[in-house]
Amino acid sequence: MKPYPPLGILYICSHLRKKGIRADVFDSTFSSRQQLWELLRKGPPSILGIYANLMTRPNVVEILRVAKESGWQTVVGGPEPGAYVQEYLAAGADVVVIGEGEITLEELVPALQSNRLDSLHQIDGIAFRAADSSVVRTKPREQIKDIDAQPWPARESIDMARYVETWREHHGMGSVSIITARGCPYHCRWCSHEVFGKTHRRRTPESVADELEWLIGQYHPQMAWMADDVFTIHPGWLFRYAAELKRRNLKLPFECISRADRLSPQVVETLAEMGCFRVWIGSESGSQRILDAMERGVTVEQVQTAVALCRSAGIQSGMFLMWGYEGEELSDIEATVEHVKKSDPDIFFTTVAYPIKGTPYFSEVADRVQNLRPWSESSDREFQIRSRHSRQFYRHADKLLRSEVELHRLARKATADEASIAALQSGIADARLGLHATASEVEA
Ligand code: B12
Ligand code: SF4
């Protein structure tokens, strides 16, 4: 119940409309599969573009099937299809779009409408099956240089008010999302760079402030999510943006994601002044050895300092942590437990590392990766990595972390009751026993 609109699709929609191409959005957030089937079957069939990421794959495959049965021409785009061109073509996509979709679709739609399949060879950033059924991959699509020149996402093409209302109903605050930049130049080995490569292109502070001001006037939200990869990546930009908001007397509480090394005292202070109430930090591991193996480019101490800075500025911190990255052993898990206790973030989430196809992490473990279910029904999240610790092992790691952190918090309270402390201590002992007992179990 924290929905946000699909900004990528909305950016494409506004671009196509600006170019005089008719485009509509079917927003699956608030509609049923049945409604989509009815729409596709009713026709008249035209061109259907579908966004796909690793989690939505089974749904995308199903949509492709119904669309093809009903006579539609089909295009898939988003962060996943470029890594699985053959599979998406086999699943019924006529064209796979790789990278940014705006200009590619502007060229592709007229080509598909006129059924001139030979002209597809001239369109950059796509893959398709040629007449002899070989797979053709055209030159990479050049990225849009001036992202400020692009129209804002076509939020008017969906029921945007319902998104904000859902937030308000379930969390007491309406929320909107906005993007200030495209692409991240860092190279964390497990992160997917399929769409934007390692480029970084920013909008001007004025343009972002214009969009925010418009969003506030239009939807009256109580908060925003800055949906950038690393919102504070460019401190100079952040300071200018903060000044611009101040000049306009705009202050909307917001949350964002950042990196610890991009959270200096001055940046954190500016965030607090701007109304930031929560920063999410990719902490990943408390073991420097593992952070280095990930090429994360951050130290454990930087994360601890960043969390402390946020706390003293009155900003909540949220941490993302990852178990099971290549080389992680019991001592690294213990280091992560100590790290989280020491940092003491307001919230933390853990996940077992999964190698996304197309990333350096995937290449590193490719010869040990196996998918136990058919591609069309599964996702890269389900990959098993031969010789990695078992899922059960990581469940114990999770239990250990959660119990240790809870105990640490409880022990600081003057009123901590002994029964709760004893229960946590016993949970911790069990988790450690479980970790040791399963340490030799590996994924088959
Ligand atoms: C915001 C976000 C979320 C939000 C999404 C909320 C929302 N509705 O916006 C939340 C927090 C829910 C989320 C969740 C997850 N996310 Co996320 N998320 C992002 C993030 C940071 C920004 C997305 C965005 O708005 N981008 C900006 C727009 C402009 O880019 P875009 O969507 O890619 O669209 C462009 C192109 O892809 C293309 N395009 C897009 N759609 C289409 C459709 C057609 C037909 C065509 C032709 C082209 C096309 O053109 C667009 C414009 O140029 C991206 C990273 C990133 N910077 O993109 C990760 C990212 C998309 N997420 C990712 C992942 C892994 C996840 C999770 C699986 C994490 C998890 N373990 O649970 C879940 C999946 C949830 C789900 N069921 O889909 C990965 C996907 C990797 C992959 N290969 O699929 C990304 C790329 C992060 C990364 N670098 O690894 N995410
Ligand atoms: S994980 Fe974050 S910082 Fe690292 S490359 Fe991906 S987006 Fe950039």
XYZ file of C-alpha atoms and ligand atoms in Angstrom:
543
model
C 0.000 0.000 0.000
C 2.824 2.354 -0.857
C 2.266 2.598 -4.601
C 4.180 4.866 -6.937
C 3.444 5.377 -10.623
C 5.660 3.758 -13.283
C 7.724 6.816 -14.190
C 9.591 5.170 -17.092
C 6.368 4.371 -18.953
C 4.990 7.830 -18.191
C 8.133 9.480 -19.574
C 7.713 7.477 -22.778
C 4.037 8.374 -23.004
C 4.610 12.127 -22.678
C 7.437 11.969 -25.217
C 5.340 10.122 -27.808
C 2.399 12.468 -27.315
C 4.690 15.465 -27.773
C 5.792 13.945 -31.067
C 2.183 13.581 -32.200
C 2.010 9.810 -31.689
C -1.124 8.643 -29.903
C -0.234 6.759 -26.734
C -2.312 5.488 -23.829
C -1.205 3.850 -20.610
C -2.806 0.767 -19.113
C -1.743 1.059 -15.492
C -1.834 -2.372 -13.896
C -1.459 -0.988 -10.349
C -5.186 -0.424 -9.895
C -6.620 -2.797 -12.469
C -7.109 -6.492 -12.840
C -5.621 -8.988 -15.216
C -9.163 -9.588 -16.490
C -9.554 -5.921 -17.464
C -6.330 -6.082 -19.444
C -7.397 -9.298 -21.210
C -10.731 -7.690 -22.133
C -8.992 -4.617 -23.508
C -6.549 -6.676 -25.557
C -9.245 -9.015 -26.887
C -11.671 -6.209 -27.688
C -9.063 -4.439 -29.822
C -8.682 -3.191 -32.430
C -5.159 -4.555 -32.038
C -2.379 -2.013 -32.320
C 1.086 -1.848 -30.706
C 1.483 -2.891 -27.087
C 4.599 -1.852 -25.158
C 5.284 -3.610 -21.861
C 7.689 -2.656 -19.085
C 9.611 -5.622 -17.697
C 11.922 -6.032 -14.748
C 13.139 -9.224 -13.165
C 10.177 -9.482 -10.802
C 7.469 -8.864 -13.368
C 8.773 -11.381 -15.942
C 6.080 -14.099 -15.479
C 3.322 -11.485 -15.849
C 4.980 -9.973 -18.897
C 5.219 -13.385 -20.544
C 1.527 -13.981 -19.874
C 0.573 -10.551 -21.263
C 2.668 -11.215 -24.375
C 0.794 -14.476 -24.916
C -2.671 -12.903 -24.715
C -1.597 -9.888 -26.794
C -0.190 -12.074 -29.572
C -3.286 -14.292 -29.563
C -5.353 -11.125 -30.023
C -3.251 -9.855 -32.925
C -1.199 -7.094 -31.268
C 2.321 -6.125 -32.232
C 4.398 -6.337 -29.093
C 7.404 -4.441 -27.742
C 9.137 -5.014 -24.424
C 11.465 -2.595 -22.630
C 12.776 -1.737 -19.171
C 15.764 -3.024 -17.196
C 15.413 -6.763 -17.841
C 14.737 -7.600 -21.534
C 18.172 -6.479 -22.791
C 19.713 -9.300 -20.748
C 17.243 -11.880 -22.104
C 16.700 -10.929 -25.732
C 16.284 -14.473 -27.063
C 13.909 -15.466 -24.290
C 11.640 -12.424 -24.695
C 11.536 -12.859 -28.464
C 10.661 -16.521 -27.966
C 7.951 -15.505 -25.475
C 6.182 -13.434 -28.115
C 7.863 -10.010 -28.186
C 8.215 -8.696 -31.738
C 10.834 -6.188 -30.643
C 13.018 -5.830 -27.547
C 14.026 -2.250 -26.733
C 17.379 -1.895 -25.008
C 18.204 1.252 -23.037
C 16.165 4.460 -22.948
C 12.819 4.069 -24.650
C 11.751 7.551 -25.749
C 13.567 8.112 -29.043
C 13.614 4.424 -29.908
C 9.826 4.182 -29.698
C 9.394 7.461 -31.555
C 11.154 5.746 -34.488
C 9.811 2.247 -33.902
C 6.073 3.012 -33.732
C 5.809 4.411 -37.292
C 7.940 1.526 -38.608
C 5.673 -1.056 -36.978
C 2.521 0.814 -38.029
C 3.566 0.744 -41.655
C 4.649 -2.882 -41.329
C 8.025 -2.011 -42.844
C 10.039 -4.607 -40.973
C 13.094 -4.029 -43.175
C 13.350 -0.518 -41.689
C 13.905 -1.963 -38.211
C 17.578 -2.482 -39.106
C 17.986 1.306 -39.127
C 16.588 1.817 -35.628
C 19.202 1.901 -32.860
C 18.695 0.179 -29.505
C 16.505 -2.745 -30.513
C 16.600 -6.499 -31.087
C 14.197 -8.454 -33.288
C 13.942 -11.535 -35.444
C 14.786 -11.028 -39.110
C 12.869 -12.747 -41.937
C 15.344 -15.667 -41.830
C 14.539 -15.855 -38.054
C 18.054 -14.879 -36.988
C 18.208 -12.422 -34.083
C 19.300 -8.931 -35.100
C 20.656 -6.525 -32.517
C 21.096 -2.962 -33.793
C 23.629 -0.352 -32.609
C 23.221 0.862 -29.007
C 20.816 3.781 -28.671
C 22.556 7.061 -27.885
C 21.321 8.491 -24.619
C 19.251 11.649 -24.412
C 21.721 14.442 -23.754
C 19.464 17.088 -22.275
C 16.972 15.349 -20.013
C 15.475 18.725 -19.071
C 14.250 19.096 -22.616
C 12.040 16.030 -22.127
C 8.441 16.552 -21.056
C 7.572 15.550 -17.494
C 6.069 12.084 -16.992
C 2.489 11.898 -18.327
C 0.924 11.511 -14.881
C -2.348 12.731 -16.373
C -2.562 9.489 -18.374
C -3.156 7.431 -15.192
C -5.278 7.773 -12.076
C -2.551 9.635 -10.203
C -4.942 10.936 -7.556
C -5.622 7.346 -6.524
C -1.920 6.736 -5.839
C -1.766 9.760 -3.558
C -5.086 8.826 -1.958
C -3.928 5.243 -1.264
C -0.941 6.601 0.586
C -3.121 9.026 2.548
C -5.615 6.324 3.462
C -3.012 3.819 4.653
C -0.269 6.053 6.024
C -1.976 9.351 6.772
C 0.207 11.088 4.192
C -0.230 11.406 0.437
C 3.008 10.853 -1.453
C 4.403 11.589 -4.916
C 7.638 10.519 -6.646
C 10.046 12.467 -8.804
C 13.391 11.843 -10.524
C 16.166 14.433 -10.659
C 18.789 12.469 -12.637
C 19.399 9.416 -14.812
C 22.148 6.869 -14.345
C 24.709 6.085 -11.672
C 28.471 6.156 -12.342
C 29.385 3.774 -9.492
C 30.043 0.124 -10.205
C 28.722 -2.037 -7.386
C 29.094 -5.428 -8.986
C 25.564 -6.705 -8.360
C 23.754 -3.600 -9.625
C 21.996 -3.579 -12.989
C 23.097 -0.815 -15.386
C 21.126 -2.164 -18.321
C 19.153 1.017 -19.075
C 21.394 3.988 -18.343
C 24.888 2.423 -18.420
C 27.273 4.222 -16.100
C 26.387 7.705 -17.287
C 25.032 10.398 -15.041
C 22.812 13.130 -16.375
C 21.132 15.673 -14.139
C 18.201 17.995 -14.504
C 18.604 21.608 -13.409
C 17.524 22.440 -9.849
C 14.995 24.898 -11.293
C 13.342 22.276 -13.482
C 13.018 19.819 -10.570
C 11.643 22.598 -8.336
C 9.111 23.471 -11.084
C 7.923 19.859 -11.225
C 7.729 19.576 -7.449
C 5.791 22.840 -7.211
C 3.404 21.587 -9.879
C 2.953 18.245 -8.086
C 2.151 20.027 -4.833
C -0.411 22.279 -6.542
C -1.964 19.403 -8.450
C -2.084 16.523 -5.925
C -1.593 18.198 -2.495
C 0.804 15.507 -1.193
C 2.204 15.540 2.333
C 5.495 13.956 1.285
C 7.612 12.936 -1.681
C 10.011 10.207 -2.639
C 13.051 11.328 -4.611
C 13.351 8.140 -6.713
C 16.978 8.700 -7.824
C 19.594 5.989 -7.424
C 21.762 8.272 -5.257
C 19.916 11.499 -4.505
C 22.872 13.265 -2.852
C 25.423 12.209 -5.458
C 26.223 15.823 -6.407
C 26.497 18.048 -3.316
C 26.845 21.261 -5.379
C 23.595 20.448 -7.160
C 21.881 19.607 -3.867
C 22.854 22.952 -2.343
C 21.533 24.811 -5.383
C 18.318 22.806 -5.329
C 17.879 23.505 -1.602
C 18.406 27.237 -2.236
C 15.870 27.162 -5.063
C 13.252 25.489 -2.842
C 13.936 28.035 -0.105
C 13.581 30.922 -2.543
C 10.172 29.549 -3.546
C 9.218 28.833 0.045
C 8.682 25.147 -0.795
C 9.192 22.542 1.912
C 7.703 19.103 1.371
C 8.928 16.283 3.652
C 10.676 13.607 1.628
C 12.693 10.396 1.722
C 15.508 9.344 -0.577
C 18.273 6.797 -1.182
C 21.943 7.663 -0.844
C 25.422 6.287 -0.332
C 27.233 6.797 2.960
C 30.187 8.456 1.209
C 27.771 11.031 -0.239
C 26.461 12.098 3.162
C 28.871 14.712 4.508
C 27.853 16.814 7.549
C 26.946 19.698 5.231
C 24.852 17.471 2.966
C 22.984 15.946 5.916
C 22.369 19.388 7.395
C 20.994 20.587 4.043
C 18.765 17.520 3.756
C 17.327 18.217 7.205
C 16.671 21.868 6.316
C 14.891 20.756 3.144
C 12.508 18.500 5.092
C 14.126 15.112 4.497
C 12.790 12.741 7.159
C 14.441 9.474 6.077
C 17.547 8.468 4.173
C 17.964 4.900 2.903
C 21.575 3.787 2.810
C 22.932 0.787 0.934
C 25.052 -0.616 3.735
C 25.180 -4.205 2.387
C 27.750 -5.681 4.791
C 29.641 -4.890 7.967
C 32.711 -6.634 6.603
C 35.107 -4.403 4.698
C 36.436 -7.449 2.882
C 32.965 -8.100 1.426
C 32.315 -4.420 0.648
C 35.582 -4.386 -1.289
C 34.658 -7.592 -3.121
C 31.422 -5.870 -4.145
C 33.409 -2.825 -5.337
C 31.037 -0.790 -3.280
C 33.552 2.035 -2.789
C 32.396 2.707 0.774
C 33.886 1.869 4.160
C 32.065 0.363 7.122
C 33.041 3.438 9.150
C 31.525 5.772 6.550
C 28.203 3.996 6.948
C 28.352 4.238 10.737
C 29.234 7.927 10.545
C 26.454 8.631 8.043
C 23.830 6.968 10.251
C 25.077 8.951 13.267
C 24.997 12.198 11.277
C 21.414 11.523 10.215
C 20.396 10.761 13.781
C 21.879 13.985 15.113
C 20.133 15.944 12.343
C 16.790 14.342 13.245
C 16.643 12.257 10.066
C 15.704 8.579 10.260
C 18.007 6.110 8.582
C 17.097 2.910 6.795
C 19.701 0.307 5.866
C 19.762 -2.266 3.100
C 21.865 -5.332 3.897
C 22.820 -8.312 1.769
C 23.671 -11.850 2.849
C 25.558 -14.411 0.834
C 27.715 -12.320 -1.471
C 30.670 -14.218 -2.915
C 33.214 -15.106 -0.236
C 31.046 -14.232 2.771
C 31.718 -16.476 5.753
C 30.639 -16.711 9.368
C 33.109 -14.062 10.511
C 31.698 -11.600 7.938
C 28.179 -12.295 9.194
C 29.291 -11.610 12.748
C 30.920 -8.380 11.520
C 27.606 -7.340 9.940
C 25.771 -8.024 13.198
C 28.258 -5.862 15.110
C 28.053 -3.164 12.458
C 24.260 -2.901 12.629
C 24.333 -2.860 16.429
C 26.930 -0.100 16.393
C 25.210 1.967 13.697
C 21.723 1.417 15.132
C 19.644 2.545 12.141
C 15.908 3.119 12.581
C 15.049 0.342 10.113
C 16.983 -2.289 8.209
C 16.096 -4.786 5.511
C 18.049 -7.868 4.516
C 18.061 -9.858 1.316
C 20.041 -12.858 0.097
C 22.236 -11.703 -2.796
C 20.915 -12.588 -6.235
C 22.959 -12.269 -9.423
C 21.039 -10.194 -11.977
C 21.905 -11.287 -15.508
C 24.108 -8.670 -17.173
C 25.936 -7.640 -14.001
C 29.594 -8.396 -13.166
C 28.373 -10.409 -10.167
C 26.374 -12.641 -12.505
C 29.392 -13.185 -14.764
C 31.507 -14.083 -11.745
C 29.155 -16.875 -10.624
C 27.661 -17.763 -14.030
C 29.141 -21.258 -14.122
C 27.552 -22.050 -10.751
C 24.155 -20.426 -11.348
C 21.131 -22.605 -11.796
C 17.468 -21.933 -12.167
C 15.345 -24.747 -10.850
C 12.168 -23.517 -12.549
C 11.391 -22.578 -16.153
C 12.617 -19.104 -17.149
C 9.128 -17.810 -17.929
C 7.805 -18.636 -14.471
C 10.722 -17.543 -12.342
C 13.078 -14.606 -11.767
C 16.780 -13.970 -11.244
C 15.970 -13.682 -7.552
C 15.425 -17.447 -7.445
C 18.819 -18.407 -8.833
C 20.679 -20.949 -6.780
C 24.441 -20.618 -6.695
C 26.139 -23.984 -6.382
C 28.386 -24.270 -3.316
C 26.929 -21.182 -1.629
C 25.530 -21.616 1.892
C 21.959 -22.876 2.061
C 18.872 -20.650 2.456
C 18.451 -22.127 5.928
C 21.907 -20.840 6.862
C 20.878 -17.292 5.892
C 17.613 -17.621 7.832
C 19.745 -18.263 10.912
C 21.915 -15.262 10.016
C 18.781 -13.131 9.824
C 17.482 -14.373 13.135
C 20.855 -13.717 14.749
C 20.983 -10.173 13.398
C 17.442 -9.270 14.405
C 17.722 -10.746 17.901
C 21.133 -9.205 18.570
C 19.976 -5.756 17.470
C 16.789 -6.014 19.497
C 18.691 -7.125 22.569
C 21.161 -4.289 22.107
C 18.293 -1.792 21.970
C 16.502 -3.350 24.913
C 19.600 -3.441 27.078
C 19.888 0.347 26.755
C 16.431 0.849 28.207
C 16.273 1.283 31.994
C 12.938 -0.557 32.051
C 13.916 -3.632 30.036
C 12.147 -6.672 31.471
C 14.218 -9.712 32.200
C 11.915 -12.198 30.517
C 12.268 -10.404 27.150
C 16.030 -10.224 27.557
C 16.209 -13.941 28.371
C 14.015 -14.812 25.359
C 16.273 -12.817 23.036
C 19.411 -14.348 24.512
C 18.035 -17.799 23.946
C 17.049 -16.845 20.367
C 20.601 -15.631 19.768
C 22.097 -18.856 21.106
C 19.758 -20.879 18.865
C 20.609 -18.798 15.818
C 24.374 -19.223 16.413
C 23.926 -22.949 16.882
C 21.861 -23.077 13.691
C 24.493 -21.117 11.787
C 27.243 -23.481 12.848
C 25.102 -26.550 12.252
C 24.228 -25.501 8.701
C 27.605 -23.961 7.822
C 28.516 -26.971 5.709
C 25.124 -27.125 3.907
C 25.402 -25.670 0.431
C 23.044 -24.956 -2.429
C 22.983 -28.054 -4.598
C 12.038 3.412 -8.140
C 12.546 1.986 -8.210
C 11.808 0.992 -7.573
C 10.474 1.253 -6.909
C 9.409 1.233 -8.031
C 8.243 2.143 -7.742
C 7.745 2.756 -8.999
N 6.597 2.364 -9.422
O 8.437 3.585 -9.557
C 10.357 0.062 -5.913
C 10.963 0.421 -4.565
C 8.945 -0.476 -5.696
C 11.295 -0.930 -6.583
C 11.232 -2.267 -6.330
C 12.067 -3.195 -6.927
N 13.128 -2.933 -7.704
Co 13.552 -1.164 -8.330
N 14.176 0.470 -8.979
C 13.728 1.687 -8.896
C 14.712 2.663 -9.587
C 15.643 3.244 -8.532
C 14.098 3.798 -10.371
C 13.024 3.377 -11.409
C 12.723 4.537 -12.294
O 11.713 5.208 -12.118
N 13.646 4.849 -13.226
C 13.566 5.982 -14.122
C 12.926 5.607 -15.456
C 12.950 6.814 -16.371
O 13.702 4.564 -16.016
P 13.072 3.160 -16.459
O 11.936 2.810 -15.587
O 14.162 2.193 -16.582
O 12.462 3.464 -17.902
C 13.246 3.708 -19.062
C 13.703 2.443 -19.812
O 13.764 1.286 -19.013
C 12.719 2.284 -20.938
N 11.450 1.597 -20.661
C 10.767 1.444 -19.507
N 9.593 0.835 -19.717
C 9.511 0.582 -21.021
C 8.504 -0.031 -21.751
C 8.682 -0.169 -23.132
C 7.611 -0.819 -23.924
C 9.858 0.305 -23.759
C 10.039 0.143 -25.202
C 10.865 0.916 -23.011
C 10.688 1.059 -21.652
O 12.429 3.625 -21.247
C 12.291 4.387 -20.031
C 12.607 5.829 -20.281
O 13.880 5.996 -20.850
C 15.462 1.667 -10.548
C 16.852 2.082 -10.933
C 16.786 3.145 -11.994
N 17.501 4.191 -11.800
O 16.052 3.058 -12.979
C 15.422 0.363 -9.751
C 15.375 -0.980 -10.494
C 14.394 -0.872 -11.629
N 14.850 -1.893 -9.482
C 15.378 -3.061 -9.523
C 15.014 -4.144 -8.670
C 15.911 -5.372 -8.693
C 13.883 -4.059 -7.859
C 13.304 -5.182 -6.980
C 13.323 -6.550 -7.604
C 14.050 -5.143 -5.650
C 13.672 -6.274 -4.698
N 14.633 -7.112 -4.382
O 12.551 -6.393 -4.284
C 11.861 -4.663 -6.743
C 10.875 -5.159 -7.821
C 9.454 -4.704 -7.536
C 8.493 -5.022 -8.649
N 7.536 -5.893 -8.406
O 8.609 -4.515 -9.755
C 16.430 -3.177 -10.606
C 15.885 -3.976 -11.802
C 16.932 -4.868 -12.424
C 16.360 -5.731 -13.510
N 17.240 -6.204 -14.374
O 15.197 -5.991 -13.604
C 16.745 -1.669 -10.893
C 17.167 -1.350 -12.323
C 17.856 -1.275 -9.879
C 19.230 -1.785 -10.244
N 20.080 -0.907 -10.715
O 19.556 -2.936 -10.106
N 12.139 -0.314 -7.442
S 24.048 0.137 -6.081
Fe 23.564 2.296 -6.042
S 25.579 3.299 -5.943
Fe 25.958 1.198 -6.573
S 26.041 1.286 -8.819
Fe 23.909 0.749 -8.231
S 22.808 2.678 -8.121
Fe 25.002 3.147 -8.118
